[in-house]
Coordinates of C-alpha atoms in Angstrom, one line a residue:
M1469 CA 39.8 -5.2 41.4
V1470 CA 43.3 -6.1 42.8
W1471 CA 44.7 -9.3 41.5
D1472 CA 43.9 -12.3 43.6
I1473 CA 45.9 -15.5 43.3
S1474 CA 42.8 -17.5 44.4
A1475 CA 40.6 -16.2 41.6
P1476 CA 39.7 -18.6 38.8
Y1477 CA 42.1 -18.6 35.9
K1478 CA 40.9 -16.8 32.7
P1479 CA 43.1 -15.9 29.7
E1480 CA 43.7 -12.1 29.9
S1481 CA 42.8 -11.6 26.2
Q1482 CA 39.5 -13.3 26.8
K1483 CA 38.6 -10.4 29.1
I1484 CA 39.3 -7.7 26.5
C1485 CA 38.7 -9.3 23.1
W1486 CA 35.3 -7.7 22.4
E1487 CA 36.6 -4.3 23.4
V1488 CA 39.5 -4.3 21.0
A1489 CA 38.0 -6.3 18.2
P1490 CA 37.2 -3.1 16.1
Y1491 CA 40.9 -2.3 15.9
L1492 CA 41.9 -5.8 14.8
R1493 CA 40.8 -5.7 11.1
G1494 CA 43.1 -7.2 8.4
K1495 CA 46.4 -8.9 9.0
G1496 CA 48.0 -8.6 12.4
L1497 CA 50.0 -10.2 15.2
D1498 CA 49.1 -11.3 18.7
I1499 CA 52.4 -11.1 20.5
G1500 CA 52.7 -13.4 23.5
A1501 CA 49.4 -15.1 22.8
G1502 CA 50.0 -18.1 24.9
D1503 CA 47.0 -20.5 24.8
F1504 CA 44.4 -18.0 23.7
K1505 CA 44.5 -15.8 20.5
V1506 CA 42.6 -12.6 20.9
L1507 CA 40.8 -13.4 17.7
P1508 CA 41.2 -16.5 15.5
H1509 CA 42.6 -14.6 12.4
A1510 CA 45.5 -13.1 14.4
I1511 CA 49.0 -14.5 13.8
S1512 CA 50.3 -15.7 17.2
V1513 CA 53.9 -14.9 18.0
D1514 CA 55.4 -16.4 21.2
N1515 CA 58.7 -17.6 22.5
M1516 CA 57.1 -20.7 24.1
N1517 CA 58.0 -19.6 27.6
H1518 CA 54.4 -20.2 28.4
A1519 CA 55.3 -23.9 28.6
Q1520 CA 56.5 -23.3 32.1
F1521 CA 52.9 -22.5 33.1
G1522 CA 51.6 -25.6 31.5
F1523 CA 50.5 -24.2 28.1
S1524 CA 51.1 -26.6 25.3
T1525 CA 49.6 -24.6 22.4
R1526 CA 52.2 -23.9 19.8
P1527 CA 52.3 -20.4 18.2
D1528 CA 52.1 -19.7 14.5
I1529 CA 55.6 -18.1 14.8
T1530 CA 58.1 -18.8 17.5
S1531 CA 60.1 -15.6 18.2
D1532 CA 61.1 -13.3 21.0
A1533 CA 58.9 -10.2 21.4
E1534 CA 61.9 -7.9 21.0
D1535 CA 62.8 -9.3 17.6
L1536 CA 60.3 -9.1 14.8
S1537 CA 63.0 -9.0 12.1
V1538 CA 61.1 -11.7 10.1
F1539 CA 58.5 -9.0 9.3
S1540 CA 59.1 -5.9 7.1
D1541 CA 58.3 -2.3 8.1
G1542 CA 54.6 -1.5 7.9
C1543 CA 53.4 -4.9 6.9
M1544 CA 50.7 -5.4 9.5
D1545 CA 47.3 -3.8 10.0
F1546 CA 47.6 -4.3 13.7
V1547 CA 49.8 -5.6 16.5
Y1548 CA 48.1 -6.7 19.7
S1549 CA 49.8 -7.8 22.9
S1550 CA 48.3 -8.8 26.2
H1551 CA 50.3 -9.1 29.4
T1552 CA 53.6 -9.5 27.6
L1553 CA 55.6 -6.3 27.7
E1554 CA 56.2 -6.7 31.5
H1555 CA 58.0 -10.0 30.7
V1556 CA 60.6 -8.6 28.2
V1557 CA 64.0 -7.5 29.2
D1558 CA 64.0 -4.4 27.0
P1559 CA 60.5 -2.9 26.7
V1560 CA 61.8 0.1 24.7
K1561 CA 63.2 -2.2 22.0
A1562 CA 60.1 -4.3 22.0
L1563 CA 57.7 -1.3 21.6
K1564 CA 59.9 0.1 18.8
E1565 CA 59.7 -3.3 17.0
W1566 CA 56.0 -3.6 17.5
L1567 CA 55.3 -0.1 16.1
R1568 CA 57.7 -0.6 13.2
V1569 CA 55.7 -3.4 11.7
V1570 CA 52.4 -1.5 11.9
K1571 CA 51.4 0.3 8.7
V1572 CA 50.3 3.9 8.8
G1573 CA 46.7 4.0 9.8
G1574 CA 47.0 0.6 11.6
Y1575 CA 46.8 0.0 15.4
L1576 CA 49.1 -1.1 18.2
V1577 CA 46.9 -2.4 21.0
L1578 CA 48.4 -3.0 24.4
Y1579 CA 46.7 -4.6 27.5
L1580 CA 48.9 -4.8 30.5
P1581 CA 48.8 -5.4 34.3
H1582 CA 48.4 -2.1 36.2
K1583 CA 51.1 -1.4 38.7
L1584 CA 48.5 -0.3 41.3
Y1585 CA 46.4 -3.5 41.0
Y1586 CA 49.0 -6.3 40.6
P1587 CA 51.9 -7.3 42.8
N1588 CA 55.0 -5.5 41.7
V1589 CA 58.4 -7.1 40.9
G1590 CA 59.9 -8.5 44.2
E1591 CA 56.6 -8.4 46.1
K1592 CA 54.8 -11.4 47.5
G1593 CA 52.6 -13.0 44.8
A1594 CA 54.4 -11.3 41.9
N1595 CA 54.9 -13.3 38.8
P1596 CA 58.5 -14.4 39.0
D1597 CA 59.0 -13.9 35.2
H1598 CA 58.0 -10.2 35.3
K1599 CA 60.8 -7.7 34.5
S1600 CA 58.9 -4.5 34.9
D1601 CA 55.8 -2.9 36.4
F1602 CA 53.9 -0.2 34.5
L1603 CA 51.5 2.6 34.9
P1604 CA 50.0 3.8 31.6
E1605 CA 52.3 6.8 31.4
D1606 CA 55.3 4.6 31.8
V1607 CA 54.5 2.8 28.6
I1608 CA 53.5 6.0 26.8
G1609 CA 56.9 7.5 27.7
K1610 CA 58.8 4.5 26.2
M1611 CA 56.9 4.6 22.9
P1612 CA 58.9 5.7 19.8
P1613 CA 57.3 8.6 18.0
G1614 CA 54.7 8.4 15.2
W1615 CA 51.4 7.7 16.9
D1616 CA 48.0 9.0 18.1
L1617 CA 46.9 7.5 21.4
I1618 CA 43.2 7.1 20.7
D1619 CA 42.1 5.2 23.8
L1620 CA 43.4 4.8 27.3
Q1621 CA 41.4 2.8 29.8
E1622 CA 42.2 1.8 33.4
R1623 CA 40.3 -1.5 33.7
N1624 CA 40.0 -2.8 37.3
G1625 CA 36.4 -3.9 37.4
D1626 CA 35.1 -7.4 37.7
D1627 CA 38.1 -9.8 37.1
E1628 CA 40.4 -7.2 35.5
Y1629 CA 43.5 -5.5 37.0
S1630 CA 44.9 -4.0 33.9
F1631 CA 45.0 -1.0 31.6
L1632 CA 44.4 -0.6 27.8
L1633 CA 46.3 1.6 25.4
V1634 CA 45.4 1.9 21.7
F1635 CA 47.8 3.7 19.4
K1636 CA 47.0 4.6 15.8
R1637 CA 50.1 4.7 13.6
L1638 CA 50.9 8.0 12.1
Q1639 CA 53.2 9.2 9.4
G1640 CA 56.2 11.1 10.8
N1641 CA 57.2 11.7 14.3
K1642 CA 54.1 13.2 15.9
R1643 CA 52.8 12.2 19.4
V1644 CA 49.1 12.9 19.6
R1645 CA 46.7 12.1 22.4
S1646 CA 43.2 12.3 20.8
Y1647 CA 41.7 10.2 23.6
L1648 CA 41.7 13.5 25.6
T1649 CA 39.2 15.0 23.1
P1650 CA 35.8 15.3 24.9
K1651 CA 33.5 12.4 24.0
P1652 CA 29.9 13.0 22.7
T1653 CA 27.2 12.4 25.2
K1654 CA 24.4 11.3 22.9
T1655 CA 25.6 8.4 20.8
A1656 CA 24.1 5.8 18.5
C1657 CA 25.6 2.8 16.9
V1658 CA 24.0 1.3 13.8
V1659 CA 25.1 -2.2 12.8
R1660 CA 24.6 -3.0 9.1
Y1661 CA 26.6 -5.4 7.0
G1662 CA 25.5 -6.3 3.5
A1663 CA 25.6 -5.3 -0.2
F1664 CA 25.4 -1.9 -1.8
G1665 CA 21.6 -1.8 -1.8
D1666 CA 21.4 -2.8 1.9
L1667 CA 23.7 0.1 2.9
M1668 CA 21.8 2.6 0.8
Q1669 CA 18.5 1.6 2.4
S1670 CA 20.0 1.9 5.9
S1671 CA 21.5 5.3 5.1
S1672 CA 18.0 6.6 5.7
V1673 CA 18.1 5.4 9.3
W1674 CA 21.3 7.1 10.3
A1675 CA 20.2 10.3 8.6
G1676 CA 17.2 10.2 10.9
L1677 CA 19.4 9.6 13.9
K1678 CA 21.7 12.4 13.0
K1679 CA 18.7 14.7 12.7
Q1680 CA 17.8 13.7 16.3
G1681 CA 21.2 14.9 17.5
Y1682 CA 23.1 11.7 17.8
H1683 CA 26.8 11.2 17.2
V1684 CA 26.4 8.2 14.8
T1685 CA 28.8 5.3 14.6
V1686 CA 28.2 2.6 11.9
F1687 CA 29.6 -0.9 12.0
S1688 CA 29.8 -2.3 8.5
S1689 CA 31.9 -4.2 6.0
L1690 CA 33.4 -3.9 2.6
P1691 CA 32.7 -4.0 -0.3
G1692 CA 29.2 -2.8 0.6
A1693 CA 30.3 0.0 2.8
S1694 CA 32.2 1.7 0.0
V1695 CA 29.0 3.5 -0.9
I1696 CA 28.7 5.2 2.5
T1697 CA 32.3 6.3 3.1
E1698 CA 31.5 10.0 2.4
D1699 CA 28.2 10.1 4.2
P1700 CA 28.2 13.2 6.5
N1701 CA 25.5 11.6 8.7
I1702 CA 28.1 9.1 9.8
D1703 CA 30.6 10.4 12.4
D1704 CA 32.6 7.2 12.8
L1705 CA 32.6 4.3 10.3
V1706 CA 34.0 1.1 11.7
L1707 CA 34.7 -1.6 9.1
F1708 CA 35.0 -5.3 9.8
D1709 CA 36.3 -8.1 7.6
V1710 CA 34.3 -11.3 7.1
D1711 CA 34.7 -13.5 10.2
Q1712 CA 36.9 -10.8 11.9
V1713 CA 34.5 -11.5 14.8
P1714 CA 33.5 -15.2 14.4
N1715 CA 29.9 -15.4 13.3
A1716 CA 28.9 -17.7 16.2
R1717 CA 30.3 -15.0 18.6
L1718 CA 28.6 -11.9 17.1
G1719 CA 26.0 -11.9 19.8
D1720 CA 28.7 -11.7 22.5
F1721 CA 30.5 -9.0 20.6
W1722 CA 27.3 -6.9 20.1
A1723 CA 26.3 -7.3 23.7
W1724 CA 29.7 -5.9 24.8
Q1725 CA 29.6 -3.0 22.4
K1726 CA 26.0 -2.1 23.0
K1727 CA 26.9 -0.9 26.5
K1728 CA 29.1 1.8 25.1
F1729 CA 26.3 3.7 23.3
T1730 CA 23.2 5.6 24.2
K1731 CA 21.2 3.9 21.4
W1732 CA 22.0 0.6 19.8
V1733 CA 20.4 -0.1 16.4
N1734 CA 21.1 -3.5 15.0
L1735 CA 19.8 -3.8 11.4
S1736 CA 21.3 -7.3 10.8
E1737 CA 18.7 -9.4 9.2
S1738 CA 16.2 -6.5 9.2
V1739 CA 15.5 -7.5 5.6
E1740 CA 17.2 -10.8 4.9
G1741 CA 15.9 -13.4 7.3
T1742 CA 12.9 -11.2 8.2
F1743 CA 11.2 -10.3 4.9
L1744 CA 13.4 -12.4 2.6
A1745 CA 13.5 -16.1 3.7
M1746 CA 16.9 -17.7 3.9
P1747 CA 17.6 -21.1 2.4
G1748 CA 17.8 -23.7 5.2
R1749 CA 15.5 -21.8 7.5
T1750 CA 11.9 -22.7 8.2
P1751 CA 10.2 -19.7 6.5
H1752 CA 11.9 -20.6 3.2
G1753 CA 9.7 -23.7 3.1
W1754 CA 6.4 -21.9 3.9
T1755 CA 3.8 -21.8 1.1
P1756 CA 4.0 -18.8 -1.2
L1757 CA 0.8 -17.3 0.2
V1758 CA 2.0 -17.6 3.8
R1759 CA 5.3 -16.0 3.0
H1760 CA 3.6 -13.2 1.2
K1761 CA 1.2 -12.6 4.0
R1762 CA 3.9 -12.4 6.6
M1763 CA 6.7 -10.7 4.6
N1764 CA 5.0 -8.1 2.4
E1765 CA 6.3 -5.3 4.6
N1766 CA 8.3 -2.2 3.6
Y1767 CA 12.0 -2.7 4.2
V1768 CA 13.0 0.9 4.9
Q1769 CA 10.0 1.6 7.1
F1770 CA 10.8 -1.4 9.3
Q1771 CA 14.4 -0.3 9.6
H1772 CA 13.1 3.2 10.7
E1773 CA 11.0 1.4 13.3
I1774 CA 14.0 -0.5 14.6
G1775 CA 16.0 2.8 14.7
G1776 CA 13.3 4.7 16.5
V1777 CA 13.2 7.4 13.9
P1778 CA 10.2 8.8 11.9
H1779 CA 9.6 7.1 8.6
D1780 CA 10.8 9.9 6.4
P1781 CA 12.9 8.1 3.7
Q1782 CA 16.2 9.9 3.1
I1783 CA 18.2 7.4 1.1
K1784 CA 21.1 9.2 -0.5
F1785 CA 24.5 8.6 -1.9
F1786 CA 27.0 11.3 -1.2
A1787 CA 29.6 11.8 -3.9
T1788 CA 32.8 13.8 -3.4
D1789 CA 33.3 17.1 -5.3
L1790 CA 35.8 15.3 -7.5
E1791 CA 33.3 12.5 -8.2
K1792 CA 30.6 15.1 -9.0
K1793 CA 33.0 16.9 -11.4
W1794 CA 33.9 13.6 -13.1
A1795 CA 30.3 12.7 -13.6
A1796 CA 29.4 16.1 -15.0
D1797 CA 32.4 16.0 -17.4
T1798 CA 31.4 12.5 -18.5
R1799 CA 27.9 13.6 -19.2
K1800 CA 29.1 16.6 -21.1
K1801 CA 31.1 14.3 -23.4
L1802 CA 27.9 12.4 -24.3
G1803 CA 26.4 15.5 -26.0
T1804 CA 22.8 16.4 -26.2
G1805 CA 19.8 14.0 -26.0
P1806 CA 18.4 11.9 -23.2
V1807 CA 20.9 9.7 -21.3
V1808 CA 19.5 6.3 -20.1
M1809 CA 21.5 4.6 -17.4
W1810 CA 21.0 0.8 -17.3
S1811 CA 22.1 -1.2 -14.3
L1812 CA 22.6 -4.7 -15.8
A1813 CA 22.6 -7.1 -12.9
G1814 CA 22.6 -7.4 -9.1
S1815 CA 24.2 -9.7 -6.6
S1816 CA 21.8 -12.6 -7.2
V1817 CA 20.9 -14.8 -10.2
H1818 CA 17.3 -13.4 -10.4
K1819 CA 18.5 -9.8 -10.7
T1820 CA 18.8 -9.3 -14.4
W1821 CA 16.3 -8.9 -17.2
A1822 CA 16.9 -10.5 -20.6
G1823 CA 15.4 -7.9 -23.0
L1824 CA 18.2 -5.4 -22.8
D1825 CA 19.3 -5.7 -26.5
A1826 CA 15.8 -5.1 -27.8
M1827 CA 15.3 -2.0 -25.7
L1828 CA 18.6 -0.6 -26.7
A1829 CA 17.8 -1.1 -30.3
G1830 CA 14.5 0.7 -29.8
L1831 CA 16.2 3.6 -28.1
M1832 CA 18.7 4.0 -31.0
I1833 CA 15.9 3.9 -33.6
H1834 CA 13.2 5.9 -32.0
Y1835 CA 15.4 8.3 -30.0
P1836 CA 18.4 8.8 -32.3
E1837 CA 19.8 11.6 -30.0
S1838 CA 19.7 9.3 -27.0
K1839 CA 22.7 7.7 -25.2
A1840 CA 22.8 4.6 -23.1
V1841 CA 25.3 4.0 -20.3
L1842 CA 25.5 0.4 -19.2
V1843 CA 26.9 -0.2 -15.6
G1844 CA 27.7 -3.3 -13.7
G1845 CA 30.5 -5.3 -12.2
P1846 CA 33.1 -7.3 -14.2
E1847 CA 30.6 -10.2 -14.5
C1848 CA 28.3 -7.9 -16.5
V1849 CA 30.7 -7.5 -19.4
I1850 CA 29.2 -10.5 -21.2
L1851 CA 25.8 -8.7 -21.1
E1852 CA 27.3 -5.8 -23.1
A1853 CA 28.4 -8.0 -25.9
G1854 CA 27.4 -6.8 -29.4
W1855 CA 27.3 -3.1 -28.6
E1856 CA 31.1 -2.5 -28.7
N1857 CA 30.8 -0.6 -32.0
E1858 CA 27.8 1.5 -31.2
K1859 CA 29.1 5.0 -30.2
R1860 CA 25.8 5.9 -28.6
V1861 CA 26.1 3.1 -26.1
M1862 CA 28.8 3.5 -23.3
L1863 CA 30.0 0.3 -21.9
T1864 CA 31.4 0.7 -18.3
S1865 CA 30.9 -2.7 -16.7
G1866 CA 34.1 -3.7 -14.8
K1867 CA 35.5 -0.2 -15.7
W1868 CA 33.6 2.1 -13.4
S1869 CA 33.7 1.6 -9.7
I1870 CA 30.4 1.4 -7.8
R1871 CA 31.0 5.0 -6.5
Q1872 CA 31.5 6.2 -10.1
S1873 CA 28.2 4.5 -11.1
L1874 CA 26.3 6.1 -8.2
A1875 CA 27.9 9.5 -8.8
F1876 CA 26.6 9.4 -12.4
L1877 CA 23.0 8.9 -11.3
A1878 CA 22.5 12.6 -11.0
Q1879 CA 23.4 13.0 -14.7
A1880 CA 20.9 10.5 -16.1
D1881 CA 17.5 11.2 -17.5
L1882 CA 16.2 7.7 -16.9
I1883 CA 17.6 4.9 -14.8
I1884 CA 16.6 1.3 -15.5
G1885 CA 17.5 -2.0 -13.8
P1886 CA 16.6 -4.8 -11.3
E1887 CA 16.8 -4.6 -7.5
T1888 CA 20.4 -3.4 -7.3
G1889 CA 22.4 -0.9 -5.2
V1890 CA 22.3 1.5 -8.2
L1891 CA 18.5 1.6 -8.2
N1892 CA 18.4 1.8 -4.4
A1893 CA 20.8 4.7 -4.4
A1894 CA 18.4 6.6 -6.7
A1895 CA 15.3 5.9 -4.6
C1896 CA 14.8 9.5 -3.3
M1897 CA 16.0 11.2 -6.5
E1898 CA 13.6 12.9 -8.9
V1899 CA 15.1 11.2 -11.9
P1900 CA 12.6 8.6 -13.3
K1901 CA 13.4 5.0 -12.5
I1902 CA 12.2 1.7 -14.0
V1903 CA 12.7 -1.2 -11.6
F1904 CA 12.4 -4.9 -12.5
L1905 CA 11.1 -6.5 -9.3
S1906 CA 11.8 -10.1 -8.6
H1907 CA 11.9 -11.5 -5.0
S1908 CA 10.5 -8.2 -3.6
T1909 CA 7.1 -6.5 -4.1
H1910 CA 6.4 -2.8 -4.7
E1911 CA 5.3 -2.7 -1.1
N1912 CA 8.6 -4.1 0.1
L1913 CA 11.0 -2.0 -2.0
T1914 CA 9.7 0.8 -4.2
R1915 CA 6.5 2.0 -2.4
D1916 CA 8.0 5.3 -1.2
W1917 CA 10.5 5.9 -4.0
R1918 CA 10.1 9.1 -6.0
N1919 CA 9.2 9.0 -9.7
V1920 CA 9.4 5.2 -10.0
F1921 CA 7.9 2.7 -12.4
P1922 CA 8.0 -0.7 -10.8
L1923 CA 7.5 -3.6 -13.1
S1924 CA 6.8 -7.2 -12.0
S1925 CA 5.6 -10.3 -13.8
T1926 CA 2.2 -11.8 -13.7
G1927 CA 1.3 -15.5 -14.3
T1928 CA 4.7 -16.7 -13.1
V1929 CA 4.9 -20.3 -12.0
C1930 CA 8.0 -21.2 -10.0
P1931 CA 8.9 -22.9 -6.7
G1932 CA 8.8 -19.5 -4.9
R1933 CA 5.5 -18.2 -6.2
G1934 CA 3.7 -21.5 -6.7
N1935 CA 1.1 -21.4 -9.4
D1936 CA 1.0 -17.6 -9.6
E1937 CA -0.1 -17.5 -6.0
A1938 CA 1.9 -14.5 -4.9
P1939 CA 3.4 -11.5 -6.6
A1940 CA 6.9 -12.2 -5.2
C1941 CA 8.7 -15.2 -3.7
H1942 CA 10.1 -13.3 -0.7
Q1943 CA 13.1 -15.6 -0.8
L1944 CA 16.9 -15.2 -0.9
H1945 CA 18.6 -17.1 -3.8
Y1946 CA 22.2 -18.0 -4.0
G1947 CA 21.8 -19.9 -7.2
F1948 CA 19.0 -21.6 -9.2
G1949 CA 18.5 -24.3 -6.6
H1950 CA 15.2 -22.8 -5.5
C1951 CA 14.7 -20.3 -8.3
K1952 CA 13.3 -21.4 -11.7
K1953 CA 15.5 -20.6 -14.7
D1954 CA 13.8 -19.7 -17.9
E1955 CA 15.5 -22.0 -20.4
T1956 CA 15.0 -19.6 -23.4
T1957 CA 16.5 -16.5 -21.8
G1958 CA 18.7 -18.0 -19.0
T1959 CA 17.2 -15.6 -16.5
A1960 CA 14.9 -16.2 -13.6
Q1961 CA 11.3 -17.1 -14.7
C1962 CA 9.9 -14.0 -13.0
Q1963 CA 12.2 -11.8 -15.0
A1964 CA 11.5 -13.6 -18.3
D1965 CA 7.8 -13.1 -17.7
I1966 CA 8.1 -9.3 -17.7
P1967 CA 7.1 -8.6 -21.4
D1968 CA 9.3 -6.5 -23.7
G1969 CA 6.2 -4.5 -24.8
L1970 CA 5.4 -3.4 -21.3
V1971 CA 9.0 -2.3 -20.7
W1972 CA 9.1 -0.3 -23.9
E1973 CA 5.8 1.3 -23.2
T1974 CA 7.2 2.3 -19.7
I1975 CA 10.4 3.6 -21.2
E1976 CA 8.5 5.9 -23.5
K1977 CA 6.3 7.1 -20.6
A1978 CA 9.3 7.8 -18.4
L1979 CA 11.2 9.7 -21.1
K1980 CA 8.2 11.9 -21.7

């Protein structure tokens, strides 16, 4: 459209916020924000001239756009500015300042009135505070070197009369225009936030989409997404911080982004909220039998159905060549004999089994050539206590990264643990696996895993299972508020009820 003074007022950033949100991760500035920040976490910088238009909102930092001397070089993940550059006296100086504070790999995002669709300086209806009129090339020509122009859009539909430029900061003095690279025609976007295990399960979906010929984009978040950063089935991994897009506005953001792809696959709450009841929501209070009847469905199969790909599980962690070499070298140092890798605990209180020490002792006695590698986060260090002086037990909790742990999976002769990302990553591997099930059943989680020995308790009495009414509670737990703690072991009741004898018998079977 061409600007119309009679059109209802709408903050310019409100028109573009969902388009630019993927570039605004981390710490960044909204220069000339006025009365509307592009996203709540942005730091607003304004000289308060907006007061002449009746805006009373105070910025986080009061400063002229041409002078960001309060900020050091490369200190920001992004700089965003909407309808501001045309107001400054020296746009070259302003652009130099804006790019200066962006770190290498960060983004400078500019949204400006288009010279062809907005009254120019001196014309009737022009903003009296405008100093310049711009076409996209005018701004590009004023940019200091050190950028890749990854997006250029002329936006004059609906209530817009502007253009959008997105520059990615580069090291050195290059000027690149990758937005000119031909775009793929068959595109899919998979939305999946969550923990390591969630991302591993979903890796099967985008592997199927890639097989169907899609250019695959994945929207995800750290730390969970660290396990998929090298996945060749992902063409574009877009990471988001917690609340980068406010939770209450995710629907609006997704609706906007959905229009940009041939296929949209939103796996949010495809497991949690659907087959694992969330505290505070009605299904969490259903009887155990009703929850089990409605929620005893396979997680990965359902995600395949959402994605429209055949159910052919292809869960896989992709290690780099360096990670593979490190894992092989580490295994070599352990010498001969079977290597048992034990994932100690997961992200919830019910994801740990208390009989570790007895099983390790049994391994050391009955399999004197065996080695045990214990993996977990820093919180698992306490579970390793007492084994510091046993040379056949390798303690890595809090020392190995999750990627190192997953890279080592291929070197193990047996993998043991609860429902963790480590076990999920090994789902489609031939190495034998013993899994302690807790809030999920074999049907939910391990039904299609290769060479797996799923163990679950019987006779468990707890709020989630009732009087042994269901084989799993199908509930999410953020503490022991709804999960019964066994006072003897300190673990969840369903884990304490898995007997040591059964576990040892399964270990012997798996090793043979």
